[in-house]
């Protein structure tokens, strides 16, 4: 299996590409099929390693899956014979925890391995468990597994101690089949949570308040399988826009939802890019200029997303001036800095801040990816760097970017996978 990408940098990106479906939306939607009677049809599914892992997990439980030719998956979960998400399948994928709520709600039992995923800091599942316990679940954590049982979940008022996307999604899915009314307060408002909610409503769920911090759910007795088109991946879109900006290029990305990227587009405009949007397209033109430095502070949606922080570290590394990036969500999310510095960047980390003094040019070097978004930042840096860059451990990038080298080569990059 190939495990590195080789980039010959210094080429301006230009052209048009189509956005893929969102990784962070499709994974909870795939687990939501566990709630549905009959056939589910999920459209615009990206070809990603995490999606393959989730499909393996559903098949392991007894779901019948057919993967179509055009990013479609057909799923029937009527004949599940296994309610376990085992460690050997889910150890690389944090989203496996999202099977917990649906399994409990429909089948009254679940055994889910404590999840793995990127090493970007503490992301405890205690908020998921606390919410499900409030709904009447009996939960025990032992031997690396969450063991959960219930007769039927009961509606409850659940106040999230902190905003959590997967926590909100797990409780939201569970509440759809609970008896009575549930209220989730301090709920996540990310577009991916809203997309999941839209899918659940199409299945027959009664949900109010999607996209706000208060979500009210009236439980129903059953949900039915339906077709759903997954929303576009705003992080993939943002990453390609940064790549074009770093190389002084001009690109158009189609099949987008520009409103989901307001914070990112604002910062790209600050950096000197000309941005134009239509209902479903984003156009960026850097006019071959060097980026201006932009200060970033990550925070939950609709503020600047933590998943775009590493890419803007790369952009600021060649900006004309000094910038500060403040990471408020994860304590271990500057692991890409050492690798960018190997390419000639001038970045110093102090606590939860990266102080970046822009240099005129980065130089190609061998670098190693440490997590999904860090790997994207290194590829982007390699595109703008002089000479050849080798990005190692690219299994991270395949977890979240569909056919990244094909899309970049379509825009004029020179990338090969070895």
CSV table of C-alpha atoms in Angstrom, one decimal:
chain,number,residue,atom,x,y,z
A,1,UNK,CA,0.0,0.0,0.0
A,2,UNK,CA,1.3,3.4,-0.9
A,3,UNK,CA,2.1,5.6,2.1
A,4,UNK,CA,3.5,8.8,0.7
A,5,UNK,CA,2.6,11.6,-1.7
A,6,UNK,CA,5.3,13.3,-3.7
A,7,UNK,CA,4.6,16.9,-4.8
A,8,UNK,CA,6.6,19.0,-7.2
A,9,UNK,CA,5.7,22.4,-6.0
A,10,UNK,CA,5.7,26.0,-7.3
A,11,UNK,CA,2.8,25.6,-9.8
A,12,UNK,CA,-0.2,27.9,-9.7
A,13,UNK,CA,-3.5,26.1,-9.2
A,14,UNK,CA,-6.3,27.0,-11.7
A,15,UNK,CA,-9.4,25.3,-13.0
A,16,UNK,CA,-12.6,23.8,-11.7
A,17,UNK,CA,-13.4,20.9,-9.4
A,18,UNK,CA,-16.5,19.5,-7.8
A,19,UNK,CA,-16.8,19.3,-4.0
A,20,UNK,CA,-17.3,15.8,-2.4
A,21,UNK,CA,-19.9,14.9,0.2
A,22,UNK,CA,-19.0,15.8,3.7
A,23,UNK,CA,-17.1,13.2,5.8
A,24,UNK,CA,-18.4,14.7,9.1
A,25,UNK,CA,-22.0,14.4,7.8
A,26,UNK,CA,-22.0,11.0,6.1
A,27,UNK,CA,-20.6,9.1,9.1
A,28,UNK,CA,-23.5,10.0,11.5
A,29,UNK,CA,-26.0,9.5,8.6
A,30,UNK,CA,-24.7,6.0,8.0
A,31,UNK,CA,-25.1,5.2,11.7
A,32,UNK,CA,-28.6,6.7,11.6
A,33,UNK,CA,-29.6,4.0,9.1
A,34,UNK,CA,-29.6,1.7,12.2
A,35,UNK,CA,-32.8,3.5,13.3
A,36,UNK,CA,-34.7,2.9,10.0
A,37,UNK,CA,-37.0,0.1,9.0
A,38,UNK,CA,-36.8,-0.8,5.3
A,39,UNK,CA,-34.3,0.5,2.7
A,40,UNK,CA,-32.1,3.6,3.1
A,41,UNK,CA,-30.4,5.2,0.1
A,42,UNK,CA,-27.5,7.6,0.9
A,43,UNK,CA,-26.3,9.7,-2.0
A,44,UNK,CA,-23.2,11.8,-2.5
A,45,UNK,CA,-21.1,9.5,-0.3
A,46,UNK,CA,-17.4,10.3,-0.6
A,47,UNK,CA,-14.9,7.5,-1.2
A,48,UNK,CA,-13.0,7.7,2.1
A,49,UNK,CA,-11.3,5.2,4.4
A,50,UNK,CA,-13.6,6.2,7.3
A,51,UNK,CA,-16.7,5.5,5.1
A,52,UNK,CA,-15.3,2.1,4.2
A,53,UNK,CA,-14.7,1.4,8.0
A,54,UNK,CA,-18.2,2.5,8.8
A,55,UNK,CA,-19.6,0.2,6.1
A,56,UNK,CA,-17.6,-2.7,7.5
A,57,UNK,CA,-19.0,-2.0,10.9
A,58,UNK,CA,-22.6,-2.0,9.7
A,59,UNK,CA,-22.0,-5.2,7.7
A,60,UNK,CA,-20.4,-6.8,10.8
A,61,UNK,CA,-23.7,-6.1,12.7
A,62,UNK,CA,-25.7,-7.7,10.0
A,63,UNK,CA,-26.8,-4.8,7.8
A,64,UNK,CA,-27.2,-5.5,4.1
A,65,UNK,CA,-25.2,-3.0,2.1
A,66,UNK,CA,-24.9,-2.3,-1.7
A,67,UNK,CA,-22.4,0.3,-2.8
A,68,UNK,CA,-23.6,1.9,-6.1
A,69,UNK,CA,-21.5,3.2,-8.9
A,70,UNK,CA,-22.2,6.9,-8.4
A,71,UNK,CA,-21.4,7.6,-4.7
A,72,UNK,CA,-24.6,5.8,-3.6
A,73,UNK,CA,-25.0,3.4,-0.8
A,74,UNK,CA,-28.2,1.3,-0.2
A,75,UNK,CA,-28.6,0.0,3.4
A,76,UNK,CA,-31.1,-2.3,5.1
A,77,UNK,CA,-30.7,-2.8,8.9
A,78,UNK,CA,-33.9,-4.9,9.5
A,79,UNK,CA,-32.0,-8.1,10.2
A,80,UNK,CA,-29.2,-7.0,12.6
A,81,UNK,CA,-27.9,-10.0,14.6
A,82,UNK,CA,-25.1,-8.3,16.4
A,83,UNK,CA,-25.1,-5.1,18.5
A,84,UNK,CA,-21.3,-4.8,19.0
A,85,UNK,CA,-18.9,-2.3,17.5
A,86,UNK,CA,-15.6,-4.2,18.0
A,87,UNK,CA,-12.2,-2.6,18.6
A,88,UNK,CA,-10.5,-4.2,15.6
A,89,UNK,CA,-13.0,-2.4,13.2
A,90,UNK,CA,-13.4,1.0,15.0
A,91,UNK,CA,-10.0,1.6,16.5
A,92,UNK,CA,-9.0,4.1,13.8
A,93,UNK,CA,-12.3,6.0,13.7
A,94,UNK,CA,-13.8,8.2,16.3
A,95,UNK,CA,-17.2,8.3,14.7
A,96,UNK,CA,-17.8,4.7,15.7
A,97,UNK,CA,-19.2,6.1,19.0
A,98,UNK,CA,-22.2,7.3,16.9
A,99,UNK,CA,-23.5,3.7,16.7
A,100,UNK,CA,-24.3,3.8,20.5
A,101,UNK,CA,-27.4,6.0,20.4
A,102,UNK,CA,-29.1,4.3,17.5
A,103,UNK,CA,-28.4,0.8,18.7
A,104,UNK,CA,-29.8,1.6,22.2
A,105,UNK,CA,-32.8,3.4,20.8
A,106,UNK,CA,-33.9,0.7,18.4
A,107,UNK,CA,-32.5,-2.5,19.9
A,108,UNK,CA,-32.2,-1.7,23.6
A,109,UNK,CA,-28.6,-2.8,23.8
A,110,UNK,CA,-25.1,-1.9,22.5
A,111,UNK,CA,-21.5,-2.8,23.1
A,112,UNK,CA,-19.2,-0.2,21.5
A,113,UNK,CA,-15.4,0.0,21.7
A,114,UNK,CA,-14.0,3.2,23.1
A,115,UNK,CA,-13.1,5.0,19.9
A,116,UNK,CA,-9.7,5.9,18.3
A,117,UNK,CA,-9.1,8.5,15.5
A,118,UNK,CA,-6.7,11.4,15.2
A,119,UNK,CA,-4.4,12.2,18.1
A,120,UNK,CA,-5.4,15.8,18.5
A,121,UNK,CA,-6.2,15.8,22.2
A,122,UNK,CA,-8.8,14.7,24.7
A,123,UNK,CA,-12.2,14.1,23.2
A,124,UNK,CA,-14.0,12.2,26.0
A,125,UNK,CA,-17.3,10.4,25.4
A,126,UNK,CA,-18.6,11.1,28.9
A,127,UNK,CA,-21.1,13.7,27.6
A,128,UNK,CA,-22.6,11.0,25.3
A,129,UNK,CA,-22.9,8.6,28.2
A,130,UNK,CA,-24.3,11.2,30.6
A,131,UNK,CA,-27.0,12.1,28.1
A,132,UNK,CA,-28.0,8.5,27.4
A,133,UNK,CA,-28.1,7.8,31.2
A,134,UNK,CA,-30.4,10.7,31.6
A,135,UNK,CA,-32.7,9.0,29.1
A,136,UNK,CA,-32.7,5.8,31.2
A,137,UNK,CA,-29.9,3.8,29.8
A,138,UNK,CA,-27.9,1.5,32.1
A,139,UNK,CA,-24.2,2.0,31.1
A,140,UNK,CA,-21.0,0.3,32.2
A,141,UNK,CA,-17.5,1.0,30.9
A,142,UNK,CA,-15.1,-1.9,31.2
A,143,UNK,CA,-12.4,-3.7,29.3
A,144,UNK,CA,-12.2,-0.9,26.7
A,145,UNK,CA,-15.9,-1.2,25.9
A,146,UNK,CA,-19.1,0.7,26.6
A,147,UNK,CA,-21.8,-1.8,27.6
A,148,UNK,CA,-25.3,-0.2,27.4
A,149,UNK,CA,-28.8,-1.6,27.9
A,150,UNK,CA,-32.4,-0.1,28.3
A,151,UNK,CA,-36.0,-1.2,28.0
A,152,UNK,CA,-37.0,1.9,26.0
A,153,UNK,CA,-35.3,5.2,26.2
A,154,UNK,CA,-37.3,8.0,27.9
A,155,UNK,CA,-37.3,11.6,26.7
A,156,UNK,CA,-35.3,13.9,28.9
A,157,UNK,CA,-33.9,17.4,29.2
A,158,UNK,CA,-30.2,17.2,28.5
A,159,UNK,CA,-27.8,20.2,29.0
A,160,UNK,CA,-24.5,19.6,27.3
A,161,UNK,CA,-21.7,20.8,29.6
A,162,UNK,CA,-19.7,21.8,26.5
A,163,UNK,CA,-20.6,22.0,22.8
A,164,UNK,CA,-20.0,18.6,21.3
A,165,UNK,CA,-20.9,17.7,17.7
A,166,UNK,CA,-20.8,13.9,18.1
A,167,UNK,CA,-22.4,14.2,21.5
A,168,UNK,CA,-25.3,16.2,20.1
A,169,UNK,CA,-25.7,13.8,17.2
A,170,UNK,CA,-25.7,10.7,19.4
A,171,UNK,CA,-28.4,12.1,21.7
A,172,UNK,CA,-30.4,13.5,18.8
A,173,UNK,CA,-30.5,10.0,17.1
A,174,UNK,CA,-31.4,8.2,20.4
A,175,UNK,CA,-34.2,10.7,21.2
A,176,UNK,CA,-36.0,10.1,17.9
A,177,UNK,CA,-37.2,6.7,19.1
A,178,UNK,CA,-37.4,7.5,22.9
A,179,UNK,CA,-40.8,7.8,24.6
A,180,UNK,CA,-41.9,11.4,25.0
A,181,UNK,CA,-40.1,14.7,24.5
A,182,UNK,CA,-36.4,15.4,24.7
A,183,UNK,CA,-34.7,18.7,24.8
A,184,UNK,CA,-31.0,19.1,24.0
A,185,UNK,CA,-29.6,22.4,25.3
A,186,UNK,CA,-26.2,23.9,24.4
A,187,UNK,CA,-26.5,21.7,21.3
A,188,UNK,CA,-23.9,21.9,18.4
A,189,UNK,CA,-25.1,23.9,15.4
A,190,UNK,CA,-22.6,22.7,12.8
A,191,UNK,CA,-24.1,22.2,9.3
A,192,UNK,CA,-23.3,18.5,9.6
A,193,UNK,CA,-25.6,18.3,12.6
A,194,UNK,CA,-28.3,20.0,10.7
A,195,UNK,CA,-27.9,17.6,7.7
A,196,UNK,CA,-28.3,14.7,10.0
A,197,UNK,CA,-31.4,16.3,11.5
A,198,UNK,CA,-32.9,16.8,8.0
A,199,UNK,CA,-32.3,13.1,7.3
A,200,UNK,CA,-34.0,12.0,10.5
A,201,UNK,CA,-37.0,14.3,9.8
A,202,UNK,CA,-37.3,12.7,6.3
A,203,UNK,CA,-37.3,9.3,8.1
A,204,UNK,CA,-40.3,10.5,10.2
A,205,UNK,CA,-38.7,12.0,13.2
A,206,UNK,CA,-40.2,15.1,14.9
A,207,UNK,CA,-37.4,17.6,15.5
A,208,UNK,CA,-37.5,21.4,16.1
A,209,UNK,CA,-34.7,23.9,16.5
A,210,UNK,CA,-32.1,22.4,14.1
A,211,UNK,CA,-29.3,24.9,13.7
A,212,UNK,CA,-29.9,26.5,17.1
A,213,UNK,CA,-28.5,25.6,20.5
A,214,UNK,CA,-31.9,24.2,21.6
A,215,UNK,CA,-33.2,21.1,19.8
A,216,UNK,CA,-36.6,19.7,20.8
A,217,UNK,CA,-37.4,16.1,19.8
A,218,UNK,CA,-40.8,14.3,20.1
A,219,UNK,CA,-40.1,10.6,20.1
A,220,UNK,CA,-41.9,8.3,17.6
A,221,UNK,CA,-42.4,4.5,17.5
A,222,UNK,CA,-40.6,3.9,14.3
A,223,UNK,CA,-38.6,5.5,11.5
A,224,UNK,CA,-38.5,4.4,7.8
A,225,UNK,CA,-35.6,4.2,5.4
A,226,UNK,CA,-35.5,7.1,2.8
A,227,UNK,CA,-33.1,8.7,0.3
A,228,UNK,CA,-30.8,11.5,1.4
A,229,UNK,CA,-28.2,13.6,-0.5
A,230,UNK,CA,-25.2,14.3,1.8
A,231,UNK,CA,-24.2,18.0,2.0
A,232,UNK,CA,-20.9,19.1,0.5
A,233,UNK,CA,-17.7,18.9,2.6
A,234,UNK,CA,-16.9,22.5,3.8
A,235,UNK,CA,-13.5,21.5,5.1
A,236,UNK,CA,-12.4,19.9,1.8
A,237,UNK,CA,-13.7,23.0,0.0
A,238,UNK,CA,-11.8,25.3,2.4
A,239,UNK,CA,-8.6,23.3,2.0
A,240,UNK,CA,-8.7,23.6,-1.8
A,241,UNK,CA,-9.4,27.3,-1.6
A,242,UNK,CA,-6.3,27.7,0.7
A,243,UNK,CA,-4.2,25.7,-1.7
A,244,UNK,CA,-5.2,28.0,-4.6
A,245,UNK,CA,-4.6,31.1,-2.5
A,246,UNK,CA,-1.1,29.9,-1.4
A,247,UNK,CA,-0.1,29.2,-5.0
A,248,UNK,CA,-1.4,32.6,-6.3
A,249,UNK,CA,-4.0,30.7,-8.3
A,250,UNK,CA,-7.7,31.0,-9.3
A,251,UNK,CA,-10.2,28.1,-9.0
A,252,UNK,CA,-13.9,27.4,-9.1
A,253,UNK,CA,-15.4,24.8,-6.8
A,254,UNK,CA,-18.9,23.5,-7.8
A,255,UNK,CA,-21.6,21.7,-5.8
A,256,UNK,CA,-20.9,23.8,-2.6
A,257,UNK,CA,-23.0,25.5,0.1
A,258,UNK,CA,-21.1,28.8,0.4
A,259,UNK,CA,-23.0,29.9,3.5
A,260,UNK,CA,-21.5,27.1,5.5
A,261,UNK,CA,-18.0,28.7,4.9
A,262,UNK,CA,-18.6,32.3,5.9
A,263,UNK,CA,-15.8,32.4,8.5
A,264,UNK,CA,-13.3,30.8,6.1
A,265,UNK,CA,-14.2,33.0,3.1
A,266,UNK,CA,-13.9,36.1,5.3
A,267,UNK,CA,-10.3,35.1,6.3
A,268,UNK,CA,-9.4,34.3,2.7
A,269,UNK,CA,-10.7,37.8,1.7
A,270,UNK,CA,-8.6,39.3,4.5
A,271,UNK,CA,-5.6,37.4,3.1
A,272,UNK,CA,-6.1,39.2,-0.3
A,273,UNK,CA,-8.1,36.7,-2.3
A,274,UNK,CA,-11.0,37.8,-4.5
A,275,UNK,CA,-14.0,35.6,-3.6
A,276,UNK,CA,-17.2,35.4,-5.6
A,277,UNK,CA,-20.1,33.0,-4.7
A,278,UNK,CA,-23.3,31.8,-6.4
A,279,UNK,CA,-25.9,29.6,-4.8
A,280,UNK,CA,-23.7,26.5,-5.2
A,281,UNK,CA,-20.3,27.7,-6.5
A,282,UNK,CA,-17.3,29.4,-5.0
A,283,UNK,CA,-14.7,31.2,-7.1
A,284,UNK,CA,-11.3,32.4,-5.7
A,285,UNK,CA,-8.7,34.4,-7.5
A,286,UNK,CA,-5.5,35.4,-5.8
A,287,UNK,CA,-4.2,37.4,-8.8
A,288,UNK,CA,-0.7,35.9,-8.2
A,289,UNK,CA,-0.3,38.0,-5.0
A,290,UNK,CA,1.5,36.9,-1.8
A,291,UNK,CA,-1.1,36.4,1.0
A,292,UNK,CA,-1.5,38.9,3.7
A,293,UNK,CA,-1.3,37.5,7.3
A,294,UNK,CA,-4.6,36.8,9.1
A,295,UNK,CA,-5.2,36.2,12.8
A,296,UNK,CA,-7.3,33.2,13.5
A,297,UNK,CA,-9.2,32.0,16.6
A,298,UNK,CA,-10.9,28.7,16.4
A,299,UNK,CA,-14.3,28.2,18.0
A,300,UNK,CA,-17.5,26.1,17.4
A,301,UNK,CA,-19.6,27.0,14.4
A,302,UNK,CA,-20.4,29.6,13.1
A,303,UNK,CA,-16.9,30.8,14.2
A,304,UNK,CA,-13.7,29.7,12.5
A,305,UNK,CA,-13.5,25.9,12.4
A,306,UNK,CA,-10.7,24.0,14.1
A,307,UNK,CA,-10.5,21.7,11.1
A,308,UNK,CA,-9.2,24.6,9.0
A,309,UNK,CA,-6.6,25.8,11.5
A,310,UNK,CA,-3.7,23.8,10.1
A,311,UNK,CA,-4.3,24.9,6.5
A,312,UNK,CA,-4.2,28.6,7.6
A,313,UNK,CA,-1.0,27.9,9.4
A,314,UNK,CA,0.5,26.9,6.0
A,315,UNK,CA,-1.1,30.0,4.4
A,316,UNK,CA,0.3,32.3,7.0
A,317,UNK,CA,3.7,30.7,6.8
A,318,UNK,CA,4.3,32.5,3.4
A,319,UNK,CA,2.3,35.6,4.2
A,320,UNK,CA,3.7,39.1,4.1
A,321,UNK,CA,3.9,39.7,7.9
A,322,UNK,CA,3.2,38.2,11.3
A,323,UNK,CA,0.0,36.4,12.4
A,324,UNK,CA,-1.3,34.6,15.5
A,325,UNK,CA,-3.4,31.5,15.4
A,326,UNK,CA,-5.2,30.6,18.7
A,327,UNK,CA,-6.6,27.1,19.1
A,328,UNK,CA,-9.3,27.0,21.7
A,329,UNK,CA,-10.8,23.5,21.1
A,330,UNK,CA,-8.0,20.9,21.2
A,331,UNK,CA,-4.8,21.1,23.2
A,332,UNK,CA,-2.7,18.9,20.9
A,333,UNK,CA,-3.4,20.5,17.5
A,334,UNK,CA,-0.2,22.1,16.5
A,335,UNK,CA,1.7,18.9,15.6
A,336,UNK,CA,2.0,20.1,12.0
A,337,UNK,CA,4.1,23.1,13.1
A,338,UNK,CA,7.4,21.2,13.4
A,339,UNK,CA,6.9,19.7,9.9
A,340,UNK,CA,6.1,23.1,8.4
A,341,UNK,CA,9.2,24.5,10.0
A,342,UNK,CA,11.2,21.7,8.3
A,343,UNK,CA,10.1,23.3,5.1
A,344,UNK,CA,11.5,26.7,6.1
A,345,UNK,CA,8.4,28.2,7.9
A,346,UNK,CA,9.0,30.4,11.0
A,347,UNK,CA,6.4,29.3,13.5
A,348,UNK,CA,6.7,29.4,17.3
A,349,UNK,CA,4.1,27.7,19.5
A,350,UNK,CA,3.4,29.2,22.9
A,351,UNK,CA,0.6,27.4,24.8
A,352,UNK,CA,-2.4,27.4,22.6
A,353,UNK,CA,-1.1,29.9,20.2
A,354,UNK,CA,1.1,29.7,17.1
A,355,UNK,CA,3.0,32.9,16.3
A,356,UNK,CA,3.8,32.9,12.5
A,357,UNK,CA,6.3,35.1,10.8
A,358,UNK,CA,5.8,34.8,7.1
A,359,UNK,CA,8.7,33.9,4.9
A,360,UNK,CA,8.9,34.5,1.1
A,361,UNK,CA,9.2,30.9,0.1
A,362,UNK,CA,8.9,27.4,1.6
A,363,UNK,CA,11.3,24.7,0.4
A,364,UNK,CA,10.3,21.1,-0.4
A,365,UNK,CA,11.3,18.6,2.2
A,366,UNK,CA,10.3,15.1,3.5
A,367,UNK,CA,7.6,15.6,6.1
A,368,UNK,CA,5.3,13.3,8.1
A,369,UNK,CA,1.5,13.7,8.6
A,370,UNK,CA,0.4,13.4,12.3
A,371,UNK,CA,-3.4,13.7,11.8
A,372,UNK,CA,-6.0,14.3,9.1
A,373,UNK,CA,-6.0,18.1,8.9
A,374,UNK,CA,-2.2,18.3,9.5
A,375,UNK,CA,-1.7,16.1,6.5
A,376,UNK,CA,-3.8,18.5,4.4
A,377,UNK,CA,-1.7,21.5,5.6
A,378,UNK,CA,1.5,19.7,4.5
A,379,UNK,CA,0.2,18.8,1.1
A,380,UNK,CA,-0.9,22.5,0.6
A,381,UNK,CA,2.5,23.7,1.8
A,382,UNK,CA,4.1,21.3,-0.7
A,383,UNK,CA,2.1,22.8,-3.5
A,384,UNK,CA,3.4,26.3,-2.8
A,385,UNK,CA,7.0,25.2,-1.9
A,386,UNK,CA,10.0,25.3,-4.2
A,387,UNK,CA,11.2,21.8,-5.2
A,388,UNK,CA,10.0,18.4,-4.1
A,389,UNK,CA,8.0,17.6,-1.0
A,390,UNK,CA,7.3,14.0,0.2
A,391,UNK,CA,4.4,13.7,2.6
A,392,UNK,CA,4.6,10.4,4.6
A,393,UNK,CA,1.9,8.6,6.5
A,394,UNK,CA,-0.8,9.7,4.1
A,395,UNK,CA,-3.3,7.2,5.5
A,396,UNK,CA,-4.5,10.1,7.6
A,397,UNK,CA,-5.4,12.1,4.4
A,398,UNK,CA,-7.4,9.2,3.0
A,399,UNK,CA,-9.6,9.3,6.0
A,400,UNK,CA,-11.0,12.7,5.0
A,401,UNK,CA,-10.1,13.7,1.5
A,402,UNK,CA,-11.5,11.9,-1.6
A,403,UNK,CA,-9.0,11.4,-4.4
A,404,UNK,CA,-7.0,14.4,-3.3
A,405,UNK,CA,-4.1,14.0,-5.8
A,406,UNK,CA,-6.5,13.5,-8.7
A,407,UNK,CA,-8.4,16.7,-7.8
A,408,UNK,CA,-5.2,18.7,-7.4
A,409,UNK,CA,-3.7,17.4,-10.6
A,410,UNK,CA,-6.9,18.4,-12.3
A,411,UNK,CA,-6.0,22.0,-11.1
A,412,UNK,CA,-2.5,21.8,-12.5
A,413,UNK,CA,-0.6,20.4,-9.6
A,414,UNK,CA,2.1,17.7,-10.0
A,415,UNK,CA,1.4,15.1,-7.4
A,416,UNK,CA,2.0,11.3,-7.5
A,417,UNK,CA,1.3,8.7,-4.9
A,418,UNK,CA,4.1,6.2,-4.2
